[in-house]
Amino acid sequence: MVELLATSPCEGLLPLCIGQVTLREEEVGHLTSLAPYRGQSDALSQTLHSAHGVAFPAPNRVTGKAGARAIWFGRDQALLMGPEPDQSLRAHAAIADLSDGWAAVRLEGDGAEDVLARLVPVDLRREHFKRGHTIRSQIFHLNASISRVDDNGFVMLVFRSMAASLVHDLKTAMEGVAARG
Amino acid sequence: MRITCPHCGERDRREFYYRGAAVDLDRPAPDAGEKAWDSFVYLHDNPAGETRDLWYHEGGCGAWLVVTRNTVTHAVLKTELASQARS
Ligand SMILES: [Zn+2]
């Protein structure tokens, strides 16, 4: 009988600590795509709030906190991060389990903004990109979701198959920032 | 070149995929006849000046956009969601 062991997307690649910046894998729990049916956005938001305590996020915003977050994930789409999705959501939205499909990492520390400035074509400095803000953009060549979840911390998601590239690109940028002292 | 996505704000061109002239939004009916389909598929304008294109925000929110721009000055004049430009 073969014993199968689950491995996380960044198994063997993280954590990394370079200069003042750390990169580690984020424990995200369930990942669920929520795509409201036409005209059902308000109803979905109410149901989401009763079931999980979070509202459906406006574009470029995150609602909730660690354990249950809803991250705006694109046009008419949010990612529920944490809880197993309540069945009541199905009345208002197309629901898809993406749990094993995405790699999630957290970049933290003084200089995290400088690391991302080397890779992301959007201004992520605190004055423009505050806690609770999120974007869909690119990390070097990888399509990504980037959220500021703490004053000094970013959670980023890319397709799971890109996990090694993500770590490689972030590591290179972290080394570049650290080398400048 | 920068394009302002109605969802995401002003973004670099690298995040977008170019589809072509926005004539795709005015697709003829299946029974519109050979002339209409010939024109739709092959006879595109190539304007020096203002043009409307379809762009896909691939490295962003995943929305299709209609971008009005000037091919002579390279100015981007307007962006709107294709779903709204059509209706
Ligand atoms: Zn967009």
Tab-separated table of C-alpha atoms and ligand atoms in Angstrom:
chain	number	residue	atom	x	y	z
A	1	MET	CA	0.000	0.000	0.000
A	2	VAL	CA	1.490	3.331	-1.069
A	3	GLU	CA	1.286	6.112	1.491
A	4	LEU	CA	0.633	9.438	-0.227
A	5	LEU	CA	1.847	12.574	1.511
A	6	ALA	CA	0.535	16.006	0.561
A	7	THR	CA	3.279	18.497	-0.263
A	8	SER	CA	2.762	22.241	-0.259
A	9	PRO	CA	3.433	24.200	-3.480
A	10	CYS	CA	6.664	25.730	-2.137
A	11	GLU	CA	7.874	22.624	-0.286
A	12	GLY	CA	11.668	22.633	-0.138
A	13	LEU	CA	11.890	26.193	-1.515
A	14	LEU	CA	10.944	28.306	1.509
A	15	PRO	CA	11.458	29.993	3.911
A	16	LEU	CA	14.065	32.509	2.763
A	17	CYS	CA	15.531	35.356	4.759
A	18	ILE	CA	17.737	37.776	2.832
A	19	GLY	CA	18.750	41.142	4.245
A	20	GLN	CA	15.774	42.597	6.105
A	21	VAL	CA	13.183	40.698	4.097
A	22	THR	CA	11.654	37.285	4.698
A	23	LEU	CA	9.697	35.131	2.299
A	24	ARG	CA	7.679	32.184	3.534
A	25	GLU	CA	4.822	30.053	2.418
A	26	GLU	CA	1.420	31.276	3.560
A	27	GLU	CA	-0.989	28.821	5.149
A	28	VAL	CA	-4.206	29.667	3.364
A	29	GLY	CA	-6.644	26.861	4.113
A	30	HIS	CA	-9.322	26.534	1.434
A	31	LEU	CA	-9.163	28.671	-1.690
A	32	THR	CA	-12.507	29.166	-3.408
A	33	SER	CA	-13.353	31.234	-6.467
A	34	LEU	CA	-16.642	33.119	-6.113
A	35	ALA	CA	-18.155	34.497	-9.323
A	36	PRO	CA	-21.572	36.094	-8.748
A	37	TYR	CA	-24.329	35.321	-11.224
A	38	ARG	CA	-25.671	38.300	-13.115
A	39	GLY	CA	-27.532	40.636	-10.769
A	40	GLN	CA	-26.611	38.545	-7.708
A	41	SER	CA	-23.675	40.568	-6.358
A	42	ASP	CA	-25.569	42.117	-3.434
A	43	ALA	CA	-27.255	38.840	-2.486
A	44	LEU	CA	-23.904	37.051	-2.629
A	45	SER	CA	-22.281	39.684	-0.433
A	46	GLN	CA	-25.030	39.327	2.195
A	47	THR	CA	-24.827	35.538	2.138
A	48	LEU	CA	-21.045	35.684	2.345
A	49	HIS	CA	-21.344	37.973	5.346
A	50	SER	CA	-23.802	35.721	7.191
A	51	ALA	CA	-21.800	32.583	6.433
A	52	HIS	CA	-18.216	33.778	6.820
A	53	GLY	CA	-18.348	37.315	8.248
A	54	VAL	CA	-16.868	38.998	5.188
A	55	ALA	CA	-18.403	41.192	2.495
A	56	PHE	CA	-17.809	40.667	-1.223
A	57	PRO	CA	-14.836	42.940	-1.926
A	58	ALA	CA	-14.941	45.966	-4.216
A	59	PRO	CA	-12.368	45.993	-7.040
A	60	ASN	CA	-8.797	46.181	-5.683
A	61	ARG	CA	-9.854	45.506	-2.090
A	62	VAL	CA	-9.639	42.724	0.511
A	63	THR	CA	-12.268	42.125	3.196
A	64	GLY	CA	-11.939	40.060	6.366
A	65	LYS	CA	-8.822	39.048	8.245
A	66	ALA	CA	-6.517	36.057	8.732
A	67	GLY	CA	-8.608	32.888	8.780
A	68	ALA	CA	-11.339	34.253	6.493
A	69	ARG	CA	-10.494	36.733	3.778
A	70	ALA	CA	-12.213	37.641	0.534
A	71	ILE	CA	-9.724	38.957	-2.011
A	72	TRP	CA	-10.892	40.707	-5.187
A	73	PHE	CA	-9.541	38.403	-7.857
A	74	GLY	CA	-10.506	39.974	-11.158
A	75	ARG	CA	-13.556	41.081	-13.040
A	76	ASP	CA	-16.653	39.968	-11.071
A	77	GLN	CA	-14.610	37.482	-9.111
A	78	ALA	CA	-13.332	37.082	-5.554
A	79	LEU	CA	-11.175	34.485	-3.845
A	80	LEU	CA	-12.405	33.229	-0.501
A	81	MET	CA	-9.329	32.311	1.513
A	82	GLY	CA	-9.587	30.199	4.661
A	83	PRO	CA	-12.918	28.568	5.394
A	84	GLU	CA	-14.614	25.746	3.581
A	85	PRO	CA	-17.257	27.557	1.494
A	86	ASP	CA	-20.783	27.431	2.874
A	87	GLN	CA	-23.275	25.723	0.564
A	88	SER	CA	-25.608	28.742	0.758
A	89	LEU	CA	-23.214	30.630	-1.544
A	90	ARG	CA	-24.162	28.355	-4.441
A	91	ALA	CA	-27.516	30.067	-4.901
A	92	HIS	CA	-25.811	33.314	-5.954
A	93	ALA	CA	-22.470	32.455	-7.478
A	94	ALA	CA	-20.445	29.955	-9.447
A	95	ILE	CA	-18.181	28.313	-6.878
A	96	ALA	CA	-14.911	26.580	-7.728
A	97	ASP	CA	-12.461	24.909	-5.369
A	98	LEU	CA	-8.969	26.169	-6.267
A	99	SER	CA	-7.263	24.990	-3.086
A	100	ASP	CA	-4.494	22.980	-4.704
A	101	GLY	CA	-4.190	25.227	-7.754
A	102	TRP	CA	-2.386	28.242	-6.350
A	103	ALA	CA	0.849	28.869	-4.491
A	104	ALA	CA	0.645	31.492	-1.735
A	105	VAL	CA	3.614	33.266	-0.166
A	106	ARG	CA	4.112	36.108	2.287
A	107	LEU	CA	6.839	38.729	1.853
A	108	GLU	CA	7.609	40.751	4.962
A	109	GLY	CA	10.039	43.229	6.398
A	110	ASP	CA	11.658	46.589	5.729
A	111	GLY	CA	12.503	46.571	2.061
A	112	ALA	CA	9.597	44.366	0.955
A	113	GLU	CA	8.314	47.297	-1.097
A	114	ASP	CA	11.745	47.672	-2.740
A	115	VAL	CA	11.765	43.986	-3.650
A	116	LEU	CA	8.363	44.238	-5.302
A	117	ALA	CA	9.314	47.478	-7.056
A	118	ARG	CA	11.836	45.419	-9.042
A	119	LEU	CA	9.221	42.967	-10.252
A	120	VAL	CA	5.741	44.534	-10.317
A	121	PRO	CA	4.735	47.310	-12.760
A	122	VAL	CA	2.424	48.976	-10.216
A	123	ASP	CA	3.267	51.417	-7.415
A	124	LEU	CA	2.948	49.405	-4.195
A	125	ARG	CA	4.352	52.006	-1.796
A	126	ARG	CA	2.308	52.437	1.347
A	127	GLU	CA	1.031	55.885	0.353
A	128	HIS	CA	-0.716	54.325	-2.652
A	129	PHE	CA	-1.205	50.722	-1.635
A	130	LYS	CA	-2.511	50.394	1.902
A	131	ARG	CA	-3.450	47.527	4.146
A	132	GLY	CA	-6.582	45.936	2.666
A	133	HIS	CA	-5.638	46.855	-0.905
A	134	THR	CA	-5.071	44.216	-3.571
A	135	ILE	CA	-4.231	44.081	-7.268
A	136	ARG	CA	-4.151	41.617	-10.096
A	137	SER	CA	-0.929	42.269	-11.939
A	138	GLN	CA	2.313	40.521	-12.759
A	139	ILE	CA	5.364	39.499	-10.725
A	140	PHE	CA	8.075	39.573	-13.409
A	141	HIS	CA	6.361	37.354	-16.017
A	142	LEU	CA	3.876	35.644	-13.719
A	143	ASN	CA	0.241	36.638	-13.481
A	144	ALA	CA	-0.359	37.192	-9.790
A	145	SER	CA	-2.610	38.422	-7.035
A	146	ILE	CA	-0.862	40.772	-4.596
A	147	SER	CA	-2.441	42.000	-1.361
A	148	ARG	CA	-1.109	44.110	1.491
A	149	VAL	CA	-2.363	42.286	4.576
A	150	ASP	CA	-0.135	44.058	7.114
A	151	ASP	CA	1.617	47.399	7.197
A	152	ASN	CA	4.780	45.552	6.253
A	153	GLY	CA	3.495	42.334	4.729
A	154	PHE	CA	2.274	41.207	1.321
A	155	VAL	CA	0.485	37.982	0.425
A	156	MET	CA	0.971	36.897	-3.169
A	157	LEU	CA	-0.589	34.112	-5.190
A	158	VAL	CA	0.446	32.601	-8.519
A	159	PHE	CA	-0.544	29.401	-10.313
A	160	ARG	CA	0.901	26.464	-8.408
A	161	SER	CA	2.905	25.325	-11.433
A	162	MET	CA	4.784	28.650	-11.234
A	163	ALA	CA	5.826	28.282	-7.569
A	164	ALA	CA	9.510	27.660	-8.303
A	165	SER	CA	9.652	30.596	-10.753
A	166	LEU	CA	7.979	32.835	-8.189
A	167	VAL	CA	10.506	31.937	-5.512
A	168	HIS	CA	13.386	32.323	-7.988
A	169	ASP	CA	12.244	35.789	-9.111
A	170	LEU	CA	11.609	37.001	-5.565
A	171	LYS	CA	14.918	35.574	-4.325
A	172	THR	CA	16.836	37.363	-7.094
A	173	ALA	CA	15.118	40.654	-6.264
A	174	MET	CA	15.670	40.167	-2.514
A	175	GLU	CA	19.391	39.590	-3.140
A	176	GLY	CA	19.538	42.716	-5.301
A	177	VAL	CA	17.912	44.862	-2.647
A	178	ALA	CA	20.114	43.396	0.112
A	179	ALA	CA	23.267	44.003	-1.954
A	180	ARG	CA	22.526	47.701	-2.064
A	181	GLY	CA	22.661	47.752	1.753
B	1	MET	CA	2.229	53.107	-23.466
B	2	ARG	CA	-0.231	53.023	-20.556
B	3	ILE	CA	-3.864	51.921	-20.604
B	4	THR	CA	-6.358	52.839	-17.892
B	5	CYS	CA	-8.411	49.790	-17.011
B	6	PRO	CA	-11.853	50.676	-15.580
B	7	HIS	CA	-11.227	48.147	-12.776
B	8	CYS	CA	-7.501	48.286	-12.146
B	9	GLY	CA	-6.510	51.864	-12.991
B	10	GLU	CA	-3.582	52.985	-15.141
B	11	ARG	CA	-1.380	50.040	-16.090
B	12	ASP	CA	1.623	49.270	-18.234
B	13	ARG	CA	1.018	47.933	-21.736
B	14	ARG	CA	2.794	44.660	-20.869
B	15	GLU	CA	-0.264	43.554	-18.873
B	16	PHE	CA	-2.522	43.699	-21.953
B	17	TYR	CA	-3.076	41.420	-24.921
B	18	TYR	CA	-4.011	43.097	-28.216
B	19	ARG	CA	-6.868	41.527	-30.115
B	20	GLY	CA	-7.560	43.910	-33.029
B	21	ALA	CA	-10.158	46.362	-34.250
B	22	ALA	CA	-13.290	46.518	-32.128
B	23	VAL	CA	-15.405	45.457	-35.121
B	24	ASP	CA	-15.763	42.103	-33.335
B	25	LEU	CA	-18.403	43.749	-31.185
B	26	ASP	CA	-20.586	44.199	-34.294
B	27	ARG	CA	-20.537	40.669	-35.599
B	28	PRO	CA	-23.064	40.133	-38.418
B	29	ALA	CA	-25.968	37.743	-37.913
B	30	PRO	CA	-25.267	34.209	-39.188
B	31	ASP	CA	-27.635	34.766	-42.116
B	32	ALA	CA	-26.408	38.295	-42.938
B	33	GLY	CA	-25.076	37.112	-46.281
B	34	GLU	CA	-21.713	36.777	-48.002
B	35	LYS	CA	-21.148	40.476	-48.492
B	36	ALA	CA	-21.563	41.332	-44.812
B	37	TRP	CA	-19.363	38.426	-43.724
B	38	ASP	CA	-16.696	39.165	-46.337
B	39	SER	CA	-16.550	42.716	-45.073
B	40	PHE	CA	-16.499	41.651	-41.422
B	41	VAL	CA	-13.711	39.110	-41.835
B	42	TYR	CA	-11.449	40.730	-44.480
B	43	LEU	CA	-12.198	44.364	-45.168
B	44	HIS	CA	-10.869	46.219	-42.142
B	45	ASP	CA	-10.038	49.893	-42.042
B	46	ASN	CA	-6.475	50.893	-41.302
B	47	PRO	CA	-6.962	54.444	-40.096
B	48	ALA	CA	-4.284	57.070	-39.632
B	49	GLY	CA	-5.907	58.710	-36.646
B	50	GLU	CA	-8.539	57.565	-34.220
B	51	THR	CA	-9.229	53.850	-33.940
B	52	ARG	CA	-11.091	51.527	-31.567
B	53	ASP	CA	-9.348	48.313	-30.516
B	54	LEU	CA	-10.130	45.364	-28.306
B	55	TRP	CA	-7.563	44.696	-25.596
B	56	TYR	CA	-7.634	41.981	-22.956
B	57	HIS	CA	-6.346	42.741	-19.455
B	58	GLU	CA	-4.624	39.386	-19.312
B	59	GLY	CA	-2.060	40.239	-16.633
B	60	GLY	CA	-4.744	41.962	-14.569
B	61	CYS	CA	-8.457	41.639	-13.968
B	62	GLY	CA	-9.288	39.576	-17.053
B	63	ALA	CA	-11.671	42.135	-18.589
B	64	TRP	CA	-12.003	42.841	-22.302
B	65	LEU	CA	-11.662	46.553	-23.013
B	66	VAL	CA	-12.434	48.842	-25.919
B	67	VAL	CA	-9.536	51.275	-26.208
B	68	THR	CA	-9.910	54.383	-28.352
B	69	ARG	CA	-6.511	55.634	-29.439
B	70	ASN	CA	-4.834	57.710	-32.100
B	71	THR	CA	-2.455	55.790	-34.358
B	72	VAL	CA	-0.673	58.994	-35.406
B	73	THR	CA	-0.048	60.589	-32.004
B	74	HIS	CA	-0.169	57.313	-29.989
B	75	ALA	CA	-2.479	59.054	-27.514
B	76	VAL	CA	-4.855	56.750	-25.640
B	77	LEU	CA	-8.118	58.689	-25.575
B	78	LYS	CA	-10.602	56.434	-23.841
B	79	THR	CA	-11.039	52.976	-22.323
B	80	GLU	CA	-14.284	51.220	-21.478
B	81	LEU	CA	-15.428	47.704	-20.642
B	82	ALA	CA	-16.338	45.817	-23.816
B	83	SER	CA	-19.455	44.510	-22.066
B	84	GLN	CA	-20.681	48.080	-21.656
B	85	ALA	CA	-19.443	49.454	-24.979
B	86	ARG	CA	-21.512	46.796	-26.674
B	87	SER	CA	-24.798	47.260	-24.842
C	1	ZN	ZN	-8.070	45.387	-15.281
